[in-house]
PDB file of C-alpha atoms and ligand atoms in Angstrom:
ATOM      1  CA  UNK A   1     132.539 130.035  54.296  1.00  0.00           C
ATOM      2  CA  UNK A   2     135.219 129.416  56.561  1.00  0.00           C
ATOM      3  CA  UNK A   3     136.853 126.296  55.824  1.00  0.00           C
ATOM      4  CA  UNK A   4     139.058 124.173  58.706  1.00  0.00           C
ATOM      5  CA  UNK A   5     141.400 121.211  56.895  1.00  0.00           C
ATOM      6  CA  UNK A   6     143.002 118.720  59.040  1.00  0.00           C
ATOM      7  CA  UNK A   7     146.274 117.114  57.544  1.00  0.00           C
ATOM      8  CA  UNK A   8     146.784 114.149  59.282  1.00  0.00           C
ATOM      9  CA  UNK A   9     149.804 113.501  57.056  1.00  0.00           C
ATOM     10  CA  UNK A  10     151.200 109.739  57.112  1.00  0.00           C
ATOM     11  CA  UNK A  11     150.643 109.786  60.802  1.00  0.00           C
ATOM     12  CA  UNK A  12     147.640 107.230  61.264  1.00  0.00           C
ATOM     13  CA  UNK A  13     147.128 104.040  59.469  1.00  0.00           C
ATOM     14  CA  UNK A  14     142.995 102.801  58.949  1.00  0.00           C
ATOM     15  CA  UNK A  15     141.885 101.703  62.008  1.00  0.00           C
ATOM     16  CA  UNK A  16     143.154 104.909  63.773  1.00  0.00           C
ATOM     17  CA  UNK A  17     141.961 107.195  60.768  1.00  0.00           C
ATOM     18  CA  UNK A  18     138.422 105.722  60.857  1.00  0.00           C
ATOM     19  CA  UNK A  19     138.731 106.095  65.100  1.00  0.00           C
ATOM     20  CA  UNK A  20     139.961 109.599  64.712  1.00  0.00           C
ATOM     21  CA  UNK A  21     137.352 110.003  62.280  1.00  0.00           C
ATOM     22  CA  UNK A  22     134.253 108.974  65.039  1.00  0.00           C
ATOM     23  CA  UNK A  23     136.088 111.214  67.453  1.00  0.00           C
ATOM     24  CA  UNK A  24     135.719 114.262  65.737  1.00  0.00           C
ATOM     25  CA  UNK A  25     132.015 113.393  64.409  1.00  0.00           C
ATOM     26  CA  UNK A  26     130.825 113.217  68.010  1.00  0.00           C
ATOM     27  CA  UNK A  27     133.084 116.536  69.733  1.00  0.00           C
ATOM     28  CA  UNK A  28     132.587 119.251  66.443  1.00  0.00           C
ATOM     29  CA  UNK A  29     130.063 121.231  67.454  1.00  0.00           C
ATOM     30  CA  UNK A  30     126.493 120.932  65.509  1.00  0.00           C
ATOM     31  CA  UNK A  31     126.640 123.097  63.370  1.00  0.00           C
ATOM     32  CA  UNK A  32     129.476 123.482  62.173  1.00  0.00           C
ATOM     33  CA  UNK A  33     130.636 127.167  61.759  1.00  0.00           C
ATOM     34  CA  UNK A  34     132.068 126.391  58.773  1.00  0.00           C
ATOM     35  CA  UNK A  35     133.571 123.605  56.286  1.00  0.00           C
ATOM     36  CA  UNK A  36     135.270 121.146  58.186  1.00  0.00           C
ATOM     37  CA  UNK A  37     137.643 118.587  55.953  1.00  0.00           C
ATOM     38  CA  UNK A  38     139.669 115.455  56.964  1.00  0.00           C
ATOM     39  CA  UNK A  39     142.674 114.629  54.802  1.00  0.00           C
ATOM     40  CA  UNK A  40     143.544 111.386  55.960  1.00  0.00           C
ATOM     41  CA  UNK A  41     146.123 109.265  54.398  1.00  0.00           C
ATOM     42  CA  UNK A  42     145.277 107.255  51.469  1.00  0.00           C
ATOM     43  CA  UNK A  43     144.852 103.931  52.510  1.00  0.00           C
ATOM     44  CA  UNK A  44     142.407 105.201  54.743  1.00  0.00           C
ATOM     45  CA  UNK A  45     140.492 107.275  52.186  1.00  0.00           C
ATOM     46  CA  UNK A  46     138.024 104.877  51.786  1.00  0.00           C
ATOM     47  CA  UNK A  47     137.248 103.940  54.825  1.00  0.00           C
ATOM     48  CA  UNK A  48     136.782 107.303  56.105  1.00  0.00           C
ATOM     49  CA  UNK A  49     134.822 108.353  53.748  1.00  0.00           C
ATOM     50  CA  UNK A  50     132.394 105.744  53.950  1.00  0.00           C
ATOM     51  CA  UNK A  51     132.305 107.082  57.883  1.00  0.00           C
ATOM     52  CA  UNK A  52     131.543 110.633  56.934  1.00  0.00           C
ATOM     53  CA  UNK A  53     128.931 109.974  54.483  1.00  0.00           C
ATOM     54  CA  UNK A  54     126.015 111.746  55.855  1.00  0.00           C
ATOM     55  CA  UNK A  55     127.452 113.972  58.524  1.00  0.00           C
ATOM     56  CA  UNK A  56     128.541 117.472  57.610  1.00  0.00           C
ATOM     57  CA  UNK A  57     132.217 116.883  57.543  1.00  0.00           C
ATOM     58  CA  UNK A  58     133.994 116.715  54.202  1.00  0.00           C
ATOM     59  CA  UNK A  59     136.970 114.267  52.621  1.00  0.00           C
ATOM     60  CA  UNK A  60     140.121 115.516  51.514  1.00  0.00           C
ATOM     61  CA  UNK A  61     143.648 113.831  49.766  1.00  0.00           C
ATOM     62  CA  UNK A  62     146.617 114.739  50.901  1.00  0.00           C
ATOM     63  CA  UNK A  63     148.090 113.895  46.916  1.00  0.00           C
ATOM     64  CA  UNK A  64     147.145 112.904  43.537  1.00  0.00           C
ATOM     65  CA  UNK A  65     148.620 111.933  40.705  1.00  0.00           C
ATOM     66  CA  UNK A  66     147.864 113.884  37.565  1.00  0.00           C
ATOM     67  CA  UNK A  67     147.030 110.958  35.411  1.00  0.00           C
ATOM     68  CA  UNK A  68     143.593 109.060  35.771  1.00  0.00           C
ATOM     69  CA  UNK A  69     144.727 105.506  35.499  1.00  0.00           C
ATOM     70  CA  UNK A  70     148.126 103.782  33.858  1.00  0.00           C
ATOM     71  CA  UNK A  71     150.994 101.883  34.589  1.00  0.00           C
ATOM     72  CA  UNK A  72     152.000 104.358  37.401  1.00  0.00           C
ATOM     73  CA  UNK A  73     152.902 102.078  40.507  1.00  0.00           C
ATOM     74  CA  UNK A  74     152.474 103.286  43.638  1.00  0.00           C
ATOM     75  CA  UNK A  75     150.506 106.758  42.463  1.00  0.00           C
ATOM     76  CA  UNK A  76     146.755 107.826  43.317  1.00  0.00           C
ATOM     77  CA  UNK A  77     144.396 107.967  40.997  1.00  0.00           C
ATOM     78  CA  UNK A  78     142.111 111.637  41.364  1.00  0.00           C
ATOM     79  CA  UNK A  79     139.412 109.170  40.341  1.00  0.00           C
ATOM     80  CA  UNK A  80     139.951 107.031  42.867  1.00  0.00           C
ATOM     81  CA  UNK A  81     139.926 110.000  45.340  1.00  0.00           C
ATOM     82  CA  UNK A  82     136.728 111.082  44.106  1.00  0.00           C
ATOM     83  CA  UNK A  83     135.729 107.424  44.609  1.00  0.00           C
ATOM     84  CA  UNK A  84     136.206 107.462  47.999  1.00  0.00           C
ATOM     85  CA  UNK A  85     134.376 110.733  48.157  1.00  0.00           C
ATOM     86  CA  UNK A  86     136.900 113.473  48.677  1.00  0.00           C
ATOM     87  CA  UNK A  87     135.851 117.006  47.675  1.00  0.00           C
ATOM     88  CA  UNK A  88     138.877 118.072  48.275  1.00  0.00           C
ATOM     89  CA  UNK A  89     142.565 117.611  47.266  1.00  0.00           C
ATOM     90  CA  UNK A  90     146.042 119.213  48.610  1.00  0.00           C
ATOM     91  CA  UNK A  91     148.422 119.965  45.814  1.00  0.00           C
ATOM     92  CA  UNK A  92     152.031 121.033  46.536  1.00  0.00           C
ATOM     93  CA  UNK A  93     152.433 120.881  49.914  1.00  0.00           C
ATOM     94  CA  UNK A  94     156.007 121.928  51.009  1.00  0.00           C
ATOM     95  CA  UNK A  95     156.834 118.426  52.535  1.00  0.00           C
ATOM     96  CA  UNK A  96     155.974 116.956  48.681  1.00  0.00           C
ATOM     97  CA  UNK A  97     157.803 120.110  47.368  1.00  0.00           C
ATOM     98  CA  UNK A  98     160.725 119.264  49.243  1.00  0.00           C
ATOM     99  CA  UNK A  99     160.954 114.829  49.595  1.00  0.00           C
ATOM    100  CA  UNK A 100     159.734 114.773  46.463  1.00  0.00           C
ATOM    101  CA  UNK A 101     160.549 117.570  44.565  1.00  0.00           C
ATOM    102  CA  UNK A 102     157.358 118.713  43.537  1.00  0.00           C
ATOM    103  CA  UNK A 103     156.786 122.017  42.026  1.00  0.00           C
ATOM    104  CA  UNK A 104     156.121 124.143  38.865  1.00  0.00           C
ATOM    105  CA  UNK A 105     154.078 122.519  35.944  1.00  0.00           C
ATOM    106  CA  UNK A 106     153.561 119.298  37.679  1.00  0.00           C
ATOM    107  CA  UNK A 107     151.491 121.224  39.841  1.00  0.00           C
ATOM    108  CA  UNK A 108     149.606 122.913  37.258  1.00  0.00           C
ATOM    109  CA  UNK A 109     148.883 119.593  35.849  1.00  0.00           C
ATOM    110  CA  UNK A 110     147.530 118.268  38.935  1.00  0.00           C
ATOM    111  CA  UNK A 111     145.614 121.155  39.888  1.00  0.00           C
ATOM    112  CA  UNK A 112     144.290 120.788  35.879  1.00  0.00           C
ATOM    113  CA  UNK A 113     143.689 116.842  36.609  1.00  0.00           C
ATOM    114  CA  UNK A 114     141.846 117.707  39.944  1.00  0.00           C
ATOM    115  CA  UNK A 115     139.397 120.200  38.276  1.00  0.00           C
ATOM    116  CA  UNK A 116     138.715 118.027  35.629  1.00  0.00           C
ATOM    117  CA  UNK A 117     137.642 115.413  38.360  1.00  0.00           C
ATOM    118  CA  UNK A 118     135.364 118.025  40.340  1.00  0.00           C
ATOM    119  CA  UNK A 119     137.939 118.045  43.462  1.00  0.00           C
ATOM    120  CA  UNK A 120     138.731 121.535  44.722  1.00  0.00           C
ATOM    121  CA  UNK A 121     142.536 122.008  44.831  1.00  0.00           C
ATOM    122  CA  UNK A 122     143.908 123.588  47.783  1.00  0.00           C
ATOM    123  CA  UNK A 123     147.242 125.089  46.556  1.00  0.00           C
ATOM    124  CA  UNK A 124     150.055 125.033  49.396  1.00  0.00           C
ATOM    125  CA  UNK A 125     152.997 128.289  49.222  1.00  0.00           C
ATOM    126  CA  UNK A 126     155.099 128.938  51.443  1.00  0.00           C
ATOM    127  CA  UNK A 127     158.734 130.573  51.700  1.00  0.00           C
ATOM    128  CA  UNK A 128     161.097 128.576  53.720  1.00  0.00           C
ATOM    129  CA  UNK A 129     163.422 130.118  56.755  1.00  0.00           C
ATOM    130  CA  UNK A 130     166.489 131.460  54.758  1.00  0.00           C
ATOM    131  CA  UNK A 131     163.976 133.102  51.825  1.00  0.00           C
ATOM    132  CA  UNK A 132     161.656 135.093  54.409  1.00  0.00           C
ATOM    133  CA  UNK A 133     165.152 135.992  56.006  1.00  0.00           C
ATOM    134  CA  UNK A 134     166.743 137.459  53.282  1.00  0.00           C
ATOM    135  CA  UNK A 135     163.703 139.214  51.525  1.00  0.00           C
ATOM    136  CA  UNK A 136     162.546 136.693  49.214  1.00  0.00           C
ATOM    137  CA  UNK A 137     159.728 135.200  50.730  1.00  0.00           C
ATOM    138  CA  UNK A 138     157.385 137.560  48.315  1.00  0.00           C
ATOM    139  CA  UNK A 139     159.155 136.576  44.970  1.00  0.00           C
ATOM    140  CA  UNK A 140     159.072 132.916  46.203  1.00  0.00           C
ATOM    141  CA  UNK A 141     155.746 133.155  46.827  1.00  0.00           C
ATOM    142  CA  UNK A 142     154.705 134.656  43.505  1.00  0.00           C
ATOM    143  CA  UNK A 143     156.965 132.227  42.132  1.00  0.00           C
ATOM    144  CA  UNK A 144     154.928 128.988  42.764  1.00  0.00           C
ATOM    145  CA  UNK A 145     151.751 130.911  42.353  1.00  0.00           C
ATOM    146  CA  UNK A 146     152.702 131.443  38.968  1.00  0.00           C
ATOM    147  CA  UNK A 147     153.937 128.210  37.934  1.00  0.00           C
ATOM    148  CA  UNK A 148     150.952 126.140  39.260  1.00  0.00           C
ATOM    149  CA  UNK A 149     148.233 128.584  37.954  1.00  0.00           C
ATOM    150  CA  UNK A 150     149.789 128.814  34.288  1.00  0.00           C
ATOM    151  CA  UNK A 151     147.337 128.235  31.387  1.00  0.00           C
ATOM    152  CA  UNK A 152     144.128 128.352  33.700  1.00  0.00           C
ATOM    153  CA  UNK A 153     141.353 130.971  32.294  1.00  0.00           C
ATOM    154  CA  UNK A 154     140.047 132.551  35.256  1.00  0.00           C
ATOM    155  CA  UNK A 155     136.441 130.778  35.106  1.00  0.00           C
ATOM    156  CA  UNK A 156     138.274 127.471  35.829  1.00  0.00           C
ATOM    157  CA  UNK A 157     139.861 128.466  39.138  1.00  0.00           C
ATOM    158  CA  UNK A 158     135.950 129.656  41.062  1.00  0.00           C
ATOM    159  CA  UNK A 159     136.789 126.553  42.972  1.00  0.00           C
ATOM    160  CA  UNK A 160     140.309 126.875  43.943  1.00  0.00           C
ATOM    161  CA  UNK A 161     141.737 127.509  47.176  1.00  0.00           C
ATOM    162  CA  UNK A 162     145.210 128.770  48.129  1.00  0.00           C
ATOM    163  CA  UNK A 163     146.986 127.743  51.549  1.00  0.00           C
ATOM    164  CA  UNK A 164     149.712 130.001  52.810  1.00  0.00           C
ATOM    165  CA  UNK A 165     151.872 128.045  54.988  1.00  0.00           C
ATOM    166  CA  UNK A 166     155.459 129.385  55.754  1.00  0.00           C
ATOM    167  CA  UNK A 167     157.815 126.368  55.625  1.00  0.00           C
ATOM    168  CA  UNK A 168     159.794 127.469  58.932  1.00  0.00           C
ATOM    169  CA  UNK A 169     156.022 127.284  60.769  1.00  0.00           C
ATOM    170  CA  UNK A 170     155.528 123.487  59.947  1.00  0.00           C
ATOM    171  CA  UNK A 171     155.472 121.747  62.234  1.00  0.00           C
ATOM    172  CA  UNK A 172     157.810 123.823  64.557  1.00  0.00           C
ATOM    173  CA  UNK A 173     155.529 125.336  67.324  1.00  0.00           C
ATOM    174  CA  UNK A 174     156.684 128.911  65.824  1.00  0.00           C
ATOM    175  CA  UNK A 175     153.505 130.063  64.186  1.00  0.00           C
ATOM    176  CA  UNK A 176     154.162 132.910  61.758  1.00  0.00           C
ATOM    177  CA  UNK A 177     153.649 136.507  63.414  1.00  0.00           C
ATOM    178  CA  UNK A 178     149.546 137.254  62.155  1.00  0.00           C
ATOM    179  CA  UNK A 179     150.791 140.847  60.714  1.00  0.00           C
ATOM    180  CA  UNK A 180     153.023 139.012  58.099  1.00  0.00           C
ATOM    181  CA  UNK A 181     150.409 136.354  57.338  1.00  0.00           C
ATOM    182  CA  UNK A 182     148.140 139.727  56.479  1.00  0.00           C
ATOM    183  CA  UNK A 183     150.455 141.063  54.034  1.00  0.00           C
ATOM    184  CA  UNK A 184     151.454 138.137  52.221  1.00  0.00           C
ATOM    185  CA  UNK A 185     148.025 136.730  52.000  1.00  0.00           C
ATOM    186  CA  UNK A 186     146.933 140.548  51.218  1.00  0.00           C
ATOM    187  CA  UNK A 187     149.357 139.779  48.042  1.00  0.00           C
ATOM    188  CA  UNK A 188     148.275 136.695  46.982  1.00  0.00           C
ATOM    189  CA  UNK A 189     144.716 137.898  46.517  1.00  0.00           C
ATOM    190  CA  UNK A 190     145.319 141.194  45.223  1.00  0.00           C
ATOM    191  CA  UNK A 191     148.367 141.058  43.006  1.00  0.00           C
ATOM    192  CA  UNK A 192     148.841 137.219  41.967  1.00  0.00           C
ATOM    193  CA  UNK A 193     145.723 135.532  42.149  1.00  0.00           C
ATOM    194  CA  UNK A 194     142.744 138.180  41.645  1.00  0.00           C
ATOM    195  CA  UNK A 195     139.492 135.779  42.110  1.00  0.00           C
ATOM    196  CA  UNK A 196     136.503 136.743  43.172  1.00  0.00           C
ATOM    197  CA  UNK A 197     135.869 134.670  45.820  1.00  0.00           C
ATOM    198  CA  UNK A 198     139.277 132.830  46.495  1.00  0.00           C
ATOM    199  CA  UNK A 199     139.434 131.717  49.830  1.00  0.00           C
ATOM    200  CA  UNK A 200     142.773 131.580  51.254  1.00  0.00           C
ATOM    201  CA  UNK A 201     143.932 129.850  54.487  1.00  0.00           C
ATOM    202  CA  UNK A 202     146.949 130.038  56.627  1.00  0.00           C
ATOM    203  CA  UNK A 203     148.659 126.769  58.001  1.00  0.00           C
ATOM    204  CA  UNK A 204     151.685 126.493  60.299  1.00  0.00           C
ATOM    205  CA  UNK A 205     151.603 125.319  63.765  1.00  0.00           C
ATOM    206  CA  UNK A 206     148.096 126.467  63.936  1.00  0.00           C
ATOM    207  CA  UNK A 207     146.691 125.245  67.357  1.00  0.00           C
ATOM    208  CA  UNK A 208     143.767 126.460  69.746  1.00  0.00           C
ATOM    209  CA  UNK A 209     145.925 128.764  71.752  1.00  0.00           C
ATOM    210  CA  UNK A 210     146.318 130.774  68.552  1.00  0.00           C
ATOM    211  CA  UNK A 211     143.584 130.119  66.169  1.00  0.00           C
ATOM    212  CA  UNK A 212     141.826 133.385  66.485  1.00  0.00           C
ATOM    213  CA  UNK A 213     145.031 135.473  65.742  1.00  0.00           C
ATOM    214  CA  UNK A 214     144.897 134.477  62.054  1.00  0.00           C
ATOM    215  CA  UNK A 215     141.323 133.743  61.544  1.00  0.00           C
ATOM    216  CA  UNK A 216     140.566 137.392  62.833  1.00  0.00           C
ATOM    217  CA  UNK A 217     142.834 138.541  59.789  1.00  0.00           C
ATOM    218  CA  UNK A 218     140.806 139.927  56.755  1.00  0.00           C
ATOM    219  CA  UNK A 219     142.106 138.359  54.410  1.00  0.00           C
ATOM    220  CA  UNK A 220     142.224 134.644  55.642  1.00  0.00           C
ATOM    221  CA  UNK A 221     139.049 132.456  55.429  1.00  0.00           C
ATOM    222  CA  UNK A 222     140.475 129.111  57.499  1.00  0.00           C
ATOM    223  CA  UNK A 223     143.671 127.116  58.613  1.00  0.00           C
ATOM    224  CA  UNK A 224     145.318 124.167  57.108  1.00  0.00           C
ATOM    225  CA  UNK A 225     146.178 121.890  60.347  1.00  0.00           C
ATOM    226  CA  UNK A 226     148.975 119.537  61.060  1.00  0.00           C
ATOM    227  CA  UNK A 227     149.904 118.235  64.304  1.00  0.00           C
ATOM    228  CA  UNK A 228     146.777 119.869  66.097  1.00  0.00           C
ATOM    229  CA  UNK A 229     144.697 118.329  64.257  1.00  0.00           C
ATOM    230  CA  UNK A 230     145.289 114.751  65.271  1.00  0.00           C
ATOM    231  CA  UNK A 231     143.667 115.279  68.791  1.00  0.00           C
ATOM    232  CA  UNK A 232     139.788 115.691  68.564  1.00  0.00           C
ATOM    233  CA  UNK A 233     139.610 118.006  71.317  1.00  0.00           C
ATOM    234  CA  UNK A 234     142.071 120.186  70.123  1.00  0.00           C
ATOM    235  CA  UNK A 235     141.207 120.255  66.857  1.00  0.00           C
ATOM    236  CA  UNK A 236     137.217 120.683  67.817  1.00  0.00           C
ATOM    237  CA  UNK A 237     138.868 124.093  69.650  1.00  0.00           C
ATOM    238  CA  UNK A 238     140.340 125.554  66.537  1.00  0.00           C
ATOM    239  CA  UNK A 239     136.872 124.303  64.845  1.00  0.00           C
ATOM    240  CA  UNK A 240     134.689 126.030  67.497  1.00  0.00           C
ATOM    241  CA  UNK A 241     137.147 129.202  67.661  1.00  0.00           C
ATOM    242  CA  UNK A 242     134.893 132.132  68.002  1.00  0.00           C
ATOM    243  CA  UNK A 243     133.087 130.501  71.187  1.00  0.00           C
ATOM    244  CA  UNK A 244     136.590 130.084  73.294  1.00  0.00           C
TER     245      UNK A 244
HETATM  246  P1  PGA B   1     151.417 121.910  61.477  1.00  0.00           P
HETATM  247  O1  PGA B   1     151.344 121.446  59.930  1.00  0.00           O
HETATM  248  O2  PGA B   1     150.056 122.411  61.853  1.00  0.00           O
HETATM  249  O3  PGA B   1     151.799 120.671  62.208  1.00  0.00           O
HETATM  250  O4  PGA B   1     152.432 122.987  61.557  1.00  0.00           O
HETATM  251  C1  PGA B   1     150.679 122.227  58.986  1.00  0.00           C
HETATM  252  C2  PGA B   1     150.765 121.594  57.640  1.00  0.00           C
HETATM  253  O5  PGA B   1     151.758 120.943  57.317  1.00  0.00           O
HETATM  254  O6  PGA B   1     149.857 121.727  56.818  1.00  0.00           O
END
């Protein structure tokens, strides 16, 4: 199924979470043509997730921690996530790769951490501008596929998902060109990941004007949305692609 996750990264505090939240409850269309996930930020987890409880939209994290509980001030618990009632978590996305120098076998650990606590990682790669320009955006790739999936027997990973999201396309307004997304994602599944199953999305100024360039792609199952997706209306228009 085709899944649709909005990263609202540390862009709306509680109140306009939960608002946000109502928004997109009443303008997604019914039904929804596919899985639809909010990752708000975490002090509006909670909330948020109390709001969705009963519609068809999904929770997400933007983070956890790969401990359960500790003297780790300041961290987030993946059992408080699943508290709050997230199915979902984002692990390694390239703005905690790069502020916070996240990568390798912390990530396997929290991808390990989230599994254990029955939240579906979503995986963020991604080459950044001077890699893709000098012909290393397929050994960078492979690279943090690697290092986060180390250790895992295959069985473990049914419920893992992998977002592709070129670094230079955050954010930017440059979306990647759809061709390249096909051949790197086209990669992923067939030489570095090899699940039956894996769904793999593509994230990088992904808005409605553009949506149905990558999700026409074979190989890509749904978008992982920043800016775009803090506007219901837009976001309900990358939702409700195929009827625009
Ligand atoms: P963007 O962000 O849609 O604003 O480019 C995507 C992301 O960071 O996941």
């Amino acid at each position: 199924m085709n899944l649709f996750v909005a990263n609202w990264k540390m862009n709306l505090g509680g109140r306009k979470s939960l608002q946000l939240a109502e928004e997109l409850i009443d303008s997604l269309p019914e039904p929804l043509p596919g899985e639809v996930v909010l990752c708000p930020p975490a002090t509006a987890l909670f909330m948020v997730g109390e709001k969705l409880k009963g519609t068809p939209l999904q929770l997400g994290c933007q983070n956890i921690y790969h401990e359960e509980k500790g003297a780790y001030t300041g961290e987030i618990s993946p059992s408080f996530v699943k508290e709050a009632g997230a199915l979902y978590v984002m692990v390694g996305h390239s703005e905690r790769r790069h502020y916070f120098q996240e990568g390798g076998q912390l990530l396997a650990r929290k991808i390990k951490v989230a599994l254990q606590w029955g939240l579906q990682p979503i995986l963020c790669v991604g080459e950044n501008l001077e890699e893709r320009e000098t012909n290393r955006a397929w050994p960078r790739v492979k690279e943090q596929i690697t290092e986060a999936l180390v250790g895992f027997e295959e069985g473990e990973l049914k419920d893992l998902v992998v977002a592709y999201e070129p670094v230079w396309a955050i954010g930017t307004g440059h979306s990647a060109q759809p061709a390249d997304v096909q051949e790197m994602v086209y990669f992923i599944r067939e030489e570095l990941v090899n699940l039956r199953g894996l769904r793999i999305l593509y994230g990088g100024s992904v808005k409605g004007d553009n949506i149905k360039d990558f999700m026409e792609l074979p190989d890509i199952e749904g978008v992982l949305v920043g800016g775009a997706s803090l506007d219901a209306r837009e976001f309900s228009r990358i939702v409700n692609w195929e009827k625009n």
